[in-house]
């Protein structure tokens, strides 16, 4: 078995020379104190972003940030203007996931509040986005005047971002400006969460007379705890008859894919992923067994995972959706659970052990558990799709068709709702080429994220799945994609409403219905790209193949699907949840499961 | 002179039987404690909203708010689904301005953060919008699980809304639920600001066993201060040779238009408005002299106002834009400045005097200042527009044409940028029929606000002016307008970018340019309405007249205007600001005026 993955797959995060804690250290060497002498605060920020490998930034200009915007336009950083701030935020988030760090620049309050939802999502799903914003000048604030865009007081915006960022800085003092910028950027890279930098407009061009350097304290593990925990984990693994790794999203965020594969390949431990970490290893890898999602996932995967006697969960978020809305049955006494935030073996905890140190130590222990039979790699992609003429197309058939054409150059982006459930059935053939907001589940993520991914990696062919409800929120961002000349394939699953809900929520609700659009005509309004409207299998096959061939233009395929059509994954979830109502009604669990039916399918 | 306005003009806020403090009291009588017995928390909220006269609500359903949404759908309140949460927020804001109270219902976090910008705007401009949101059930929160949509912890969303609402309630205890709802709704009406009500989804159907009634403490003036201040103001007015009233936006918000006119008409005091309060009195009123906005306004108005020896500013926000970006020259020693928040006569202050009490007391004093010559009412509307064939249309000519057709049944809505500057030159013939976000200046307000105004008052014919940049943000909300069968006229001023900036900000900046759309084709994509594309005066005249005649369908007129075309108001501001750079450079003022050039013109 050719298990060696490390050299075979190009890691798309290689664009950025920052990986986890190593990155933090490496950085400081790029610009010497000499290099930054004489720079203004705005110039310093740009220099530092470049040090971190940032090449592109998203945003909307606005008066309080105009002079900074001017500096960006003159810099090496490519500024991508979007139609709306929230779209710019989603694009920056997706860019950060692919590239390692993203940035969005917006004006004060009207821009900041508009991007807040995207940044909240980046926080929830650990995506390092730098929010850059202007604000009224310090000198303008005397006597607290009613300057436009102000809400309650001058700090209102900063106070909001303190809630949804891992670090914030309001640059109000030149002498500490550089240090503040360094601190905040370091936090973004260390914690893989968004950060906030607000530069009042009269500070942008200020050259500090004195520079305070930031003391860059790299996080360190408690050495003894790191050794003891790795030894314990290795021992448990060594004894295991049916070991398994569940590779979570942090493996990607912290750039630990190679390390993970080293561990797994050395000992032939099978690997599962989660909804949020789908494609953290390429899904054609011989050790990859599929996506684990409790009852929501494929039955054989669920069984294989839950049958394990030692499960190493690495960087996995135990979210409701990752765990198949609480249908996952993972016995804690068989689990080794490690993330950047905690390390738990069975029922005891180790504090202050870094994820990367744990993994490194564990690899050194070379645990050799029993070799477990690994089911054949997922076959979905192999089923040939033969279109049937005039037969109404279904989501399942859409997935089959797409699966047939995925290759190592394709990336898939899925929006919230059945777009993401259906997309879980796709077999992603390259690492980190599946992007979705599978925890925060904000509708409207996918189309702006498509822009972000195209900018981050123009060589990838992006295929995007989005529902009609989500498309109405941010789909007009195809405007920017067209203007910039990218050629993704956007597939709008059109069931004239918030469709997942129709399957899972009993009753006829008018609020499920939305005004139908001729989505396929939008590209012509935007001045580029091609639109297709399809209803049958052959129409879809034809349109999809034309779209694949057209590598110069955006393609938008509007698929009319049945009002109650749903992917296999969604159906499975609906069925299993149906059975669980009984338990709920019988009061067998504290959590009101009836309510949980609604979870996610309507947001 | 037929100066009596009170009976002549129908007040569109009459829809709602709540006016200022009176409303607060009146309310409590509608539902007796007997009426609310046995209601669930969700039902009680709906009953209370109905008590306050709310007839319509805007929003997007989402899982954490679905059961509440179901209750709304079954109730007497009409639920208007929008394409996006921020649009729903803008619509609710505009609805609140016309109707007296508005409401928006969104799901947890992904909905809440998405509507936060609209609510921040409602806070800044004093529009009473009730934000209703669901959240994870109390029982689901045990052990702090990673439920989807959660950001940092379960209170993150509430903490954000505490910054941008005048009162908030998280309904976590049934015994105080009714009282909390009453308290928060009362604050919205009292302070004309948004409020926030979060009902965890397992609380919606709970029937409290015990009901704590809210003690409704109506604000009261300090009686002696109220008497003394009115007496002083009356004396100053009585002595005045050139008295003037500047009627601000709070006159509208607190429903004091009749009282204001009583004062003005009894003593023949001329009235000016501000950008934010435009149409607070109908602009054809014999006492109305025009909009005061420093150098930004018409010169004869500015002169007339600044020449006054006693200026009564009632409910006016001294914002940067209202004051023509600090070009206003109002001598405080000649001013009586009263709002809901402060009362200042010359340089001394009275505390705890309610706006309405001050006004009432002042009316009783019957001040009789010298009768000042009142310039003829604004004549702009009278200039006949004769289209010149094949002549490229300009913004000024667009305004002339529209002015010719405004009547008492027309409402005008203007977005940020030159749309609002140009619209200031329109003569609004009915009270409260001009709506814009002239202080918070969030781009993208106008089209969703059009929906809100249409829903609040379907009999009004709405004409909306919006720039192309703003239209790209939220213009797709025409979808809902079309689906609901309203027939506003949306005029897209298309200069292929953030146009105001081109006039005011020197240099060629790429970020000014946006991807041009064929906006006029959008109605056909949405399944209704008509689109027009015009370039010349005759084309515009023709399209506008057709649109006026078509009272059944939305009309969208895309006007291609010159890249550097600007309204007279914008030109005036540019010219005046140009002169002021000199002062700035000479350091004659503390405020860096050079920077102020950028204020507003780019956001």
PDB file of N, CA and C in Angstrom, chain B residues 56-60 69 78-82 87-89 91-93 95 102-106 448 451-453 455-456:
ATOM      1  N   UNK B  56     -47.523  44.620  11.259  1.00  0.00           N
ATOM      2  CA  UNK B  56     -46.653  43.874  10.349  1.00  0.00           C
ATOM      3  C   UNK B  56     -45.293  43.671  10.997  1.00  0.00           C
ATOM      4  N   UNK B  57     -44.634  42.614  10.594  1.00  0.00           N
ATOM      5  CA  UNK B  57     -43.300  42.322  11.123  1.00  0.00           C
ATOM      6  C   UNK B  57     -42.439  41.800   9.978  1.00  0.00           C
ATOM      7  N   UNK B  58     -41.164  42.089  10.033  1.00  0.00           N
ATOM      8  CA  UNK B  58     -40.245  41.662   8.981  1.00  0.00           C
ATOM      9  C   UNK B  58     -39.276  40.626   9.545  1.00  0.00           C
ATOM     10  N   UNK B  59     -38.699  39.814   8.681  1.00  0.00           N
ATOM     11  CA  UNK B  59     -37.708  38.874   9.206  1.00  0.00           C
ATOM     12  C   UNK B  59     -37.376  37.739   8.282  1.00  0.00           C
ATOM     13  N   UNK B  60     -36.539  36.856   8.809  1.00  0.00           N
ATOM     14  CA  UNK B  60     -36.155  35.616   8.150  1.00  0.00           C
ATOM     15  C   UNK B  60     -36.290  34.526   9.213  1.00  0.00           C
ATOM     16  N   UNK B  69     -41.975  31.838  15.262  1.00  0.00           N
ATOM     17  CA  UNK B  69     -42.399  32.206  13.915  1.00  0.00           C
ATOM     18  C   UNK B  69     -43.755  31.596  13.579  1.00  0.00           C
ATOM     19  N   UNK B  78     -48.999  40.465  10.358  1.00  0.00           N
ATOM     20  CA  UNK B  78     -48.595  40.048   9.020  1.00  0.00           C
ATOM     21  C   UNK B  78     -47.074  39.891   8.982  1.00  0.00           C
ATOM     22  N   UNK B  79     -46.605  38.701   8.647  1.00  0.00           N
ATOM     23  CA  UNK B  79     -45.166  38.450   8.643  1.00  0.00           C
ATOM     24  C   UNK B  79     -44.618  38.612   7.225  1.00  0.00           C
ATOM     25  N   UNK B  80     -43.700  39.541   7.048  1.00  0.00           N
ATOM     26  CA  UNK B  80     -43.122  39.802   5.731  1.00  0.00           C
ATOM     27  C   UNK B  80     -41.715  39.205   5.686  1.00  0.00           C
ATOM     28  N   UNK B  81     -41.572  38.131   4.961  1.00  0.00           N
ATOM     29  CA  UNK B  81     -40.247  37.517   4.801  1.00  0.00           C
ATOM     30  C   UNK B  81     -39.411  38.323   3.827  1.00  0.00           C
ATOM     31  N   UNK B  82     -38.141  38.503   4.146  1.00  0.00           N
ATOM     32  CA  UNK B  82     -37.253  39.287   3.295  1.00  0.00           C
ATOM     33  C   UNK B  82     -36.177  38.378   2.720  1.00  0.00           C
ATOM     34  N   UNK B  87     -31.778  43.563   5.428  1.00  0.00           N
ATOM     35  CA  UNK B  87     -32.879  44.209   4.717  1.00  0.00           C
ATOM     36  C   UNK B  87     -34.141  44.217   5.570  1.00  0.00           C
ATOM     37  N   UNK B  88     -34.385  43.100   6.239  1.00  0.00           N
ATOM     38  CA  UNK B  88     -35.547  43.041   7.132  1.00  0.00           C
ATOM     39  C   UNK B  88     -35.434  44.120   8.211  1.00  0.00           C
ATOM     40  N   UNK B  89     -34.225  44.330   8.697  1.00  0.00           N
ATOM     41  CA  UNK B  89     -33.999  45.365   9.712  1.00  0.00           C
ATOM     42  C   UNK B  89     -34.248  46.767   9.182  1.00  0.00           C
ATOM     43  N   UNK B  91     -36.149  47.502   6.673  1.00  0.00           N
ATOM     44  CA  UNK B  91     -37.586  47.614   6.399  1.00  0.00           C
ATOM     45  C   UNK B  91     -38.334  47.911   7.693  1.00  0.00           C
ATOM     46  N   UNK B  92     -37.954  47.215   8.770  1.00  0.00           N
ATOM     47  CA  UNK B  92     -38.611  47.433  10.061  1.00  0.00           C
ATOM     48  C   UNK B  92     -38.354  48.850  10.570  1.00  0.00           C
ATOM     49  N   UNK B  93     -37.151  49.350  10.324  1.00  0.00           N
ATOM     50  CA  UNK B  93     -36.797  50.707  10.730  1.00  0.00           C
ATOM     51  C   UNK B  93     -37.688  51.722   9.991  1.00  0.00           C
ATOM     52  N   UNK B  95     -40.497  51.172   8.527  1.00  0.00           N
ATOM     53  CA  UNK B  95     -41.878  50.935   8.967  1.00  0.00           C
ATOM     54  C   UNK B  95     -42.122  51.662  10.289  1.00  0.00           C
ATOM     55  N   UNK B 102     -41.883  49.387  14.935  1.00  0.00           N
ATOM     56  CA  UNK B 102     -41.600  48.331  13.969  1.00  0.00           C
ATOM     57  C   UNK B 102     -41.047  47.113  14.674  1.00  0.00           C
ATOM     58  N   UNK B 103     -40.992  45.991  13.970  1.00  0.00           N
ATOM     59  CA  UNK B 103     -40.440  44.782  14.581  1.00  0.00           C
ATOM     60  C   UNK B 103     -39.773  43.923  13.519  1.00  0.00           C
ATOM     61  N   UNK B 104     -38.724  43.236  13.967  1.00  0.00           N
ATOM     62  CA  UNK B 104     -38.013  42.313  13.092  1.00  0.00           C
ATOM     63  C   UNK B 104     -37.747  41.048  13.891  1.00  0.00           C
ATOM     64  N   UNK B 105     -37.928  39.905  13.257  1.00  0.00           N
ATOM     65  CA  UNK B 105     -37.736  38.636  13.958  1.00  0.00           C
ATOM     66  C   UNK B 105     -36.705  37.793  13.200  1.00  0.00           C
ATOM     67  N   UNK B 106     -35.640  37.439  13.893  1.00  0.00           N
ATOM     68  CA  UNK B 106     -34.548  36.708  13.255  1.00  0.00           C
ATOM     69  C   UNK B 106     -34.058  35.596  14.166  1.00  0.00           C
ATOM     70  N   UNK B 448     -34.723  48.353   0.917  1.00  0.00           N
ATOM     71  CA  UNK B 448     -35.502  47.706   1.977  1.00  0.00           C
ATOM     72  C   UNK B 448     -36.447  48.686   2.685  1.00  0.00           C
ATOM     73  N   UNK B 451     -39.653  48.880   0.946  1.00  0.00           N
ATOM     74  CA  UNK B 451     -40.551  47.792   1.340  1.00  0.00           C
ATOM     75  C   UNK B 451     -41.274  48.156   2.637  1.00  0.00           C
ATOM     76  N   UNK B 452     -40.500  48.631   3.627  1.00  0.00           N
ATOM     77  CA  UNK B 452     -41.085  48.977   4.921  1.00  0.00           C
ATOM     78  C   UNK B 452     -42.157  50.040   4.797  1.00  0.00           C
ATOM     79  N   UNK B 453     -41.894  51.061   3.979  1.00  0.00           N
ATOM     80  CA  UNK B 453     -42.871  52.145   3.812  1.00  0.00           C
ATOM     81  C   UNK B 453     -44.104  51.664   3.055  1.00  0.00           C
ATOM     82  N   UNK B 455     -45.338  48.662   3.068  1.00  0.00           N
ATOM     83  CA  UNK B 455     -46.131  47.830   3.968  1.00  0.00           C
ATOM     84  C   UNK B 455     -46.872  48.715   4.977  1.00  0.00           C
ATOM     85  N   UNK B 456     -46.172  49.744   5.484  1.00  0.00           N
ATOM     86  CA  UNK B 456     -46.779  50.607   6.510  1.00  0.00           C
ATOM     87  C   UNK B 456     -47.909  51.442   5.942  1.00  0.00           C
TER      88      UNK B 456
END
